[in-house]
Coordinates of C-alpha atoms in Angstrom, one line a residue:
I728 CA 9.5 8.8 33.9
D729 CA 11.1 7.0 31.6
F730 CA 7.8 5.4 30.0
A731 CA 6.0 9.2 30.0
L732 CA 9.0 10.5 28.0
R733 CA 8.8 7.9 25.9
D734 CA 5.0 7.2 25.2
T735 CA 3.9 11.2 25.3
Q736 CA 2.2 12.5 22.5
T737 CA 4.5 15.0 21.1
Q738 CA 2.5 16.8 18.0
F739 CA -1.0 18.0 17.6
Y740 CA -3.6 19.5 15.0
A741 CA -4.8 23.0 15.3
H742 CA -7.0 24.9 12.6
D743 CA -5.1 27.1 10.6
M744 CA -7.2 30.3 10.8
E745 CA -5.7 31.7 7.8
Q746 CA -7.0 29.1 5.5
T747 CA -10.7 30.6 6.5
K748 CA -11.6 32.2 3.4
S749 CA -10.3 29.1 1.2
E750 CA -12.6 26.9 -0.9
I751 CA -13.7 23.8 0.7
N752 CA -11.5 21.2 -0.5
I753 CA -12.1 17.3 -0.7
D754 CA -9.2 17.0 1.6
D755 CA -10.4 16.7 5.4
G756 CA -7.1 18.1 6.4
F757 CA -6.7 21.2 4.1
N758 CA -6.9 23.6 7.3
L759 CA -5.5 21.6 9.6
K760 CA -1.7 22.1 10.6
K761 CA 0.1 19.9 12.4
L762 CA 2.4 21.2 15.5
R763 CA 4.7 20.5 18.2
V764 CA 3.3 20.0 21.3
Q765 CA 6.6 21.6 22.9
N766 CA 6.0 24.6 20.7
A767 CA 2.5 25.2 21.4
G768 CA 2.8 28.5 23.6
D769 CA 1.6 29.7 26.7
D770 CA -2.0 30.6 25.3
S771 CA -2.7 27.3 24.2
P772 CA -5.1 25.1 25.7
L773 CA -2.8 22.2 26.1
R774 CA -1.5 24.0 29.1
Y775 CA -4.6 22.4 30.7
I776 CA -3.6 18.8 30.1
S777 CA 0.2 19.3 30.0
S778 CA 2.7 18.6 32.9
T779 CA 6.5 19.6 32.3
Y780 CA 9.4 17.4 33.1
D781 CA 12.0 19.1 35.5
I782 CA 15.6 17.7 34.1
N783 CA 17.0 19.2 37.0
D784 CA 15.0 17.7 39.9
Q785 CA 14.3 14.5 37.8
I786 CA 10.5 14.6 38.4
I787 CA 7.3 15.5 36.4
R788 CA 5.8 18.8 37.5
D789 CA 1.7 19.1 37.4
S790 CA 2.3 22.6 35.2
Y791 CA 2.6 23.5 31.7
F792 CA 4.9 26.6 33.0
G793 CA 8.2 26.5 33.6
N794 CA 11.4 24.9 31.0
G795 CA 11.4 21.5 30.3
R796 CA 10.0 18.8 27.8
K797 CA 6.0 18.7 28.2
I798 CA 4.1 16.0 28.5
I799 CA 0.4 14.8 28.0
S800 CA -0.8 14.0 31.2
F801 CA -4.3 15.3 31.6
A802 CA -3.1 15.6 35.4
N803 CA -4.8 19.4 35.9
I804 CA -8.1 17.7 34.9
L805 CA -7.7 14.6 36.2
K806 CA -6.1 14.8 39.3
H807 CA -6.9 18.4 40.6
D808 CA -10.5 18.5 38.7
T809 CA -9.8 21.8 37.1
F810 CA -12.4 20.5 34.7
P811 CA -14.7 17.5 36.1
L812 CA -14.1 15.4 32.9
A813 CA -14.3 12.1 35.0
S814 CA -17.5 12.7 36.7
T815 CA -19.2 14.0 33.7
L816 CA -18.1 10.9 31.5
D817 CA -19.3 8.4 34.3
K818 CA -22.5 10.5 34.3
V819 CA -22.8 10.1 30.5
L820 CA -22.1 6.3 30.1
K821 CA -24.8 5.7 32.7
V822 CA -27.5 7.7 31.4
G823 CA -26.4 6.4 28.2
H824 CA -26.8 2.3 29.6
Q825 CA -30.0 3.6 30.9
G826 CA -31.4 4.9 27.7
M827 CA -29.8 2.0 25.3
G828 CA -30.2 -0.9 27.7
R829 CA -26.3 -1.9 27.3
P830 CA -23.2 -0.6 27.9
V831 CA -22.6 2.1 25.5
E832 CA -19.1 3.8 24.1
I833 CA -19.2 7.4 23.0
E834 CA -17.0 10.4 21.5
F835 CA -16.7 13.3 22.9
A836 CA -15.0 16.9 22.8
V837 CA -14.2 19.4 25.5
D838 CA -13.6 23.2 24.3
I839 CA -11.7 24.8 27.2
E840 CA -11.9 28.4 27.1
S841 CA -10.2 29.7 30.3
Q842 CA -9.7 27.4 33.9
N843 CA -12.8 28.3 34.7
K844 CA -14.9 27.7 31.5
A845 CA -15.5 24.7 29.6
Q846 CA -17.7 23.4 27.1
F847 CA -18.6 19.3 27.0
N848 CA -19.4 17.8 23.3
I849 CA -21.1 14.5 22.9
L850 CA -20.1 13.6 19.1
Q851 CA -21.3 9.8 19.1
I852 CA -22.7 7.4 21.5
R853 CA -23.5 3.8 20.3
P854 CA -24.2 0.9 22.1
I855 CA -21.5 -2.1 23.0
V856 CA -22.9 -5.2 21.5
V857 CA -22.3 -8.3 23.5
D858 CA -23.5 -11.7 22.3
S859 CA -22.4 -15.3 22.7
R860 CA -19.9 -15.0 19.9
E861 CA -17.9 -12.7 22.1
V862 CA -16.7 -15.7 24.5
F863 CA -14.5 -16.9 21.4
S864 CA -10.8 -16.9 22.3
E865 CA -9.3 -19.8 19.8
D866 CA -5.7 -19.4 19.1
I867 CA -5.9 -18.8 15.2
E868 CA -2.5 -17.2 14.4
N869 CA -0.6 -20.3 13.2
V870 CA -3.6 -21.5 11.1
D871 CA -2.1 -23.5 7.7
R872 CA -1.5 -21.2 4.8
E873 CA -2.6 -23.8 2.7
K874 CA -6.0 -24.1 4.5
A875 CA -7.2 -20.5 4.5
I876 CA -8.4 -18.3 2.1
L877 CA -8.0 -14.9 3.8
H878 CA -5.7 -14.2 7.1
S879 CA -5.2 -11.0 8.6
F880 CA -3.8 -9.5 11.5
K881 CA -5.6 -6.8 12.0
A882 CA -9.1 -7.7 12.3
L883 CA -11.8 -6.2 14.1
G884 CA -15.0 -8.2 15.7
N885 CA -15.0 -11.5 17.3
G886 CA -16.6 -14.9 17.1
V887 CA -17.1 -17.8 14.8
Y888 CA -19.5 -17.8 12.0
N889 CA -20.4 -21.1 10.0
D890 CA -23.1 -20.0 7.7
V891 CA -21.7 -17.9 4.9
K892 CA -20.6 -19.9 1.9
D893 CA -20.3 -16.8 -0.8
I894 CA -17.5 -14.6 -1.4
I895 CA -17.8 -11.5 -3.6
Y896 CA -14.1 -10.2 -4.3
V897 CA -12.6 -7.2 -6.5
K898 CA -10.3 -8.4 -9.3
T899 CA -7.2 -7.5 -8.8
N900 CA -5.4 -8.3 -12.0
S901 CA -7.6 -5.8 -13.6
F902 CA -8.2 -3.2 -11.1
S903 CA -8.2 0.4 -11.4
A904 CA -9.5 2.8 -9.0
K905 CA -11.0 5.0 -11.9
N906 CA -13.5 2.0 -12.4
N907 CA -14.5 1.7 -8.4
P908 CA -17.7 4.0 -9.3
T909 CA -18.5 0.8 -11.5
I910 CA -17.7 -1.7 -8.9
A911 CA -20.1 0.0 -6.3
Y912 CA -22.5 -0.1 -8.8
D913 CA -21.8 -3.8 -9.6
I914 CA -21.9 -4.8 -6.0
E915 CA -24.9 -2.9 -5.2
K916 CA -26.9 -5.2 -7.5
L917 CA -25.4 -8.1 -6.0
N918 CA -26.1 -7.0 -2.5
K919 CA -29.9 -6.9 -3.3
K920 CA -30.0 -10.4 -4.4
F921 CA -28.5 -11.0 -1.0
I922 CA -31.2 -9.5 0.6
D923 CA -34.2 -11.2 -1.1
S924 CA -32.5 -14.5 0.0
D925 CA -31.5 -13.4 3.3
S926 CA -28.5 -14.8 3.2
N927 CA -24.6 -13.3 3.7
Y928 CA -21.4 -13.1 2.0
I929 CA -17.3 -12.1 2.0
L930 CA -17.0 -9.4 0.6
V931 CA -13.2 -8.1 -0.8
G932 CA -11.5 -4.9 -2.3
P933 CA -8.6 -3.1 -2.7
G934 CA -8.5 0.6 -0.8
R935 CA -11.3 1.6 1.6
W936 CA -14.8 0.4 1.4
G937 CA -17.1 3.2 1.9
S938 CA -14.6 5.9 0.9
S939 CA -16.1 9.4 -0.7
D940 CA -13.0 9.6 -2.4
Q941 CA -13.2 6.9 -5.3
W942 CA -9.2 7.1 -5.6
L943 CA -9.3 5.9 -2.4
G944 CA -11.6 2.9 -2.2
V945 CA -14.9 1.6 -3.5
P946 CA -16.9 4.4 -2.7
V947 CA -20.7 2.1 -1.8
K948 CA -23.3 2.8 1.3
W949 CA -23.9 1.1 3.6
A950 CA -27.1 0.1 2.2
H951 CA -25.2 -1.2 -0.7
I952 CA -23.1 -3.7 0.9
C953 CA -25.2 -4.5 4.3
Q954 CA -25.6 -8.3 3.7
A955 CA -21.7 -8.6 3.8
R956 CA -20.6 -10.5 6.9
V957 CA -17.1 -10.1 7.1
I958 CA -15.8 -6.9 4.8
V959 CA -12.0 -7.1 3.8
E960 CA -9.8 -3.9 3.0
L961 CA -6.9 -5.2 0.6
A962 CA -3.4 -3.4 -0.2
L963 CA -1.9 -3.9 -3.6
A964 CA 1.4 -4.0 -4.8
N965 CA 0.5 -0.4 -6.7
Y966 CA -2.0 0.3 -4.3
Q967 CA -1.7 0.7 -0.6
I968 CA -4.0 3.0 1.0
E969 CA -4.1 3.6 4.7
P970 CA -7.2 1.5 6.2
S971 CA -10.3 2.9 7.3
Q972 CA -10.1 0.4 10.5
G973 CA -14.3 0.2 9.8
T974 CA -14.7 3.6 10.5
H975 CA -17.2 4.6 7.6
F976 CA -19.6 2.0 8.9
F977 CA -18.2 1.5 12.6
Q978 CA -21.6 1.5 14.0
N979 CA -23.4 -0.8 11.6
L980 CA -20.1 -3.1 12.3
T981 CA -20.8 -3.1 15.9
S982 CA -24.5 -3.2 16.1
F983 CA -24.4 -6.0 13.2
G984 CA -21.8 -8.0 14.5
V985 CA -19.9 -7.7 11.1
G986 CA -16.1 -8.7 10.8
Y987 CA -14.0 -6.5 9.3
F988 CA -10.3 -7.7 7.9
T989 CA -7.5 -5.3 6.8
V990 CA -5.2 -7.7 4.5
N991 CA -1.8 -6.3 3.5
P992 CA 0.7 -9.3 2.7
F993 CA 3.4 -6.5 1.6
Y994 CA 3.7 -5.2 5.0
D995 CA 3.2 -8.2 7.1
N996 CA 3.9 -11.4 5.3
R997 CA 1.9 -13.6 8.1
E998 CA -1.6 -12.2 6.1
L999 CA -2.9 -13.6 2.8
F1000 CA -5.7 -13.5 0.2
D1001 CA -5.7 -16.2 -2.0
E1002 CA -7.1 -14.9 -4.9
S1003 CA -5.8 -17.7 -6.9
F1004 CA -7.9 -20.3 -5.6
L1005 CA -10.9 -18.5 -6.0
N1006 CA -9.9 -17.5 -9.5
A1007 CA -10.1 -21.3 -10.6
M1008 CA -13.7 -21.8 -9.0
P1009 CA -16.3 -21.3 -11.5
A1010 CA -18.1 -17.8 -10.8
V1011 CA -21.8 -17.4 -10.1
F1012 CA -21.9 -13.6 -11.4
E1013 CA -18.8 -12.2 -13.0
T1014 CA -18.3 -8.9 -14.7
E1015 CA -14.7 -7.0 -16.2
F1016 CA -13.8 -6.2 -12.1
I1017 CA -15.7 -8.3 -9.9
R1018 CA -16.4 -11.9 -9.4
H1019 CA -18.8 -13.5 -7.2
V1020 CA -18.1 -17.7 -6.0
R1021 CA -20.1 -19.9 -4.1
F1022 CA -19.3 -22.7 -2.2
Q1023 CA -21.2 -25.9 -1.5
N1024 CA -20.4 -26.1 2.3
P1025 CA -20.4 -22.8 4.6
L1026 CA -16.8 -21.6 5.3
S1027 CA -15.6 -21.3 8.7
I1028 CA -14.8 -17.7 9.5
K1029 CA -12.9 -17.1 13.3
I1030 CA -12.2 -13.8 14.7
N1031 CA -10.3 -13.4 17.6
G1032 CA -11.0 -9.6 19.2
R1033 CA -8.7 -10.0 21.6
K1034 CA -5.7 -10.7 19.6
R1035 CA -6.8 -8.7 16.5
V1036 CA -6.4 -12.0 14.3
G1037 CA -8.9 -13.2 11.6
V1038 CA -9.3 -16.1 9.3
V1039 CA -11.6 -17.9 6.6
I1040 CA -10.8 -21.3 6.0
K1041 CA -11.4 -23.2 3.0
P1042 CA -14.2 -25.8 3.0
N1043 CA -13.9 -29.5 2.3
V1044 CA -16.2 -29.9 -0.5
I1045 CA -16.3 -26.9 -3.2
S1046 CA -19.4 -26.9 -5.7

């Protein structure tokens, strides 16, 4: 009971129906309201997934009705099969596995109109890529900071990469979000060269890669950075944007085994990006806003997906 009361969801988002006649806004939350579960009301669809804590009897009852704190438990669906969610998910995952030839992950939504009428909607389905890199389990949490160029404790992906010699990074000392469209154009041109040479690079920049809002990050499309082996979203002292967690390119990241790092040394002092080390190297290509450096020997890129730790180790020889 203590666990349920402590960790249950307490808020939810709902469409603000009074905003339906407003002009569409670039803020994708312009017509959303954040409400408390406790105040949802007896006619809310939340009644189909909620339980109630009975303070008098010190138990959780599988019902939304009655006085007491509401707990999002899905009990009516999973225990009492009000809606056959478990069997539906089982069937979808099996059909997806059969169709794609490998395990899949899905995103879904359920529209519950009443206790006897509901609609299941698949929003996304994508394969889970499993390869030899995923057996990697090395402890890379305590790497010597002097040996690392990048160190992240919020990394996605898994494995070891030893075939990357190039890093493209946005220069932080001259960074301004107003220049993000120009930065996207410069990176697109560089990426084409990597396509021609069939080689890869590490991409580092402030904010969210792939954001449609240039003030939140560099507005690149996947085709503009498709040769990146690791994508890094960096926080600056005066530019700390909530990271995308790779959502803009999630299917591409999983399908092509691309690593993703978030680096925010202002939030977690274990994380780092040694830009001064790169600035001391000669540039293969440089503009007002970005630099491209190349090492003689490959960098050592290691990502422990279970612990969400990623590191890029400096090579022994620099060209």
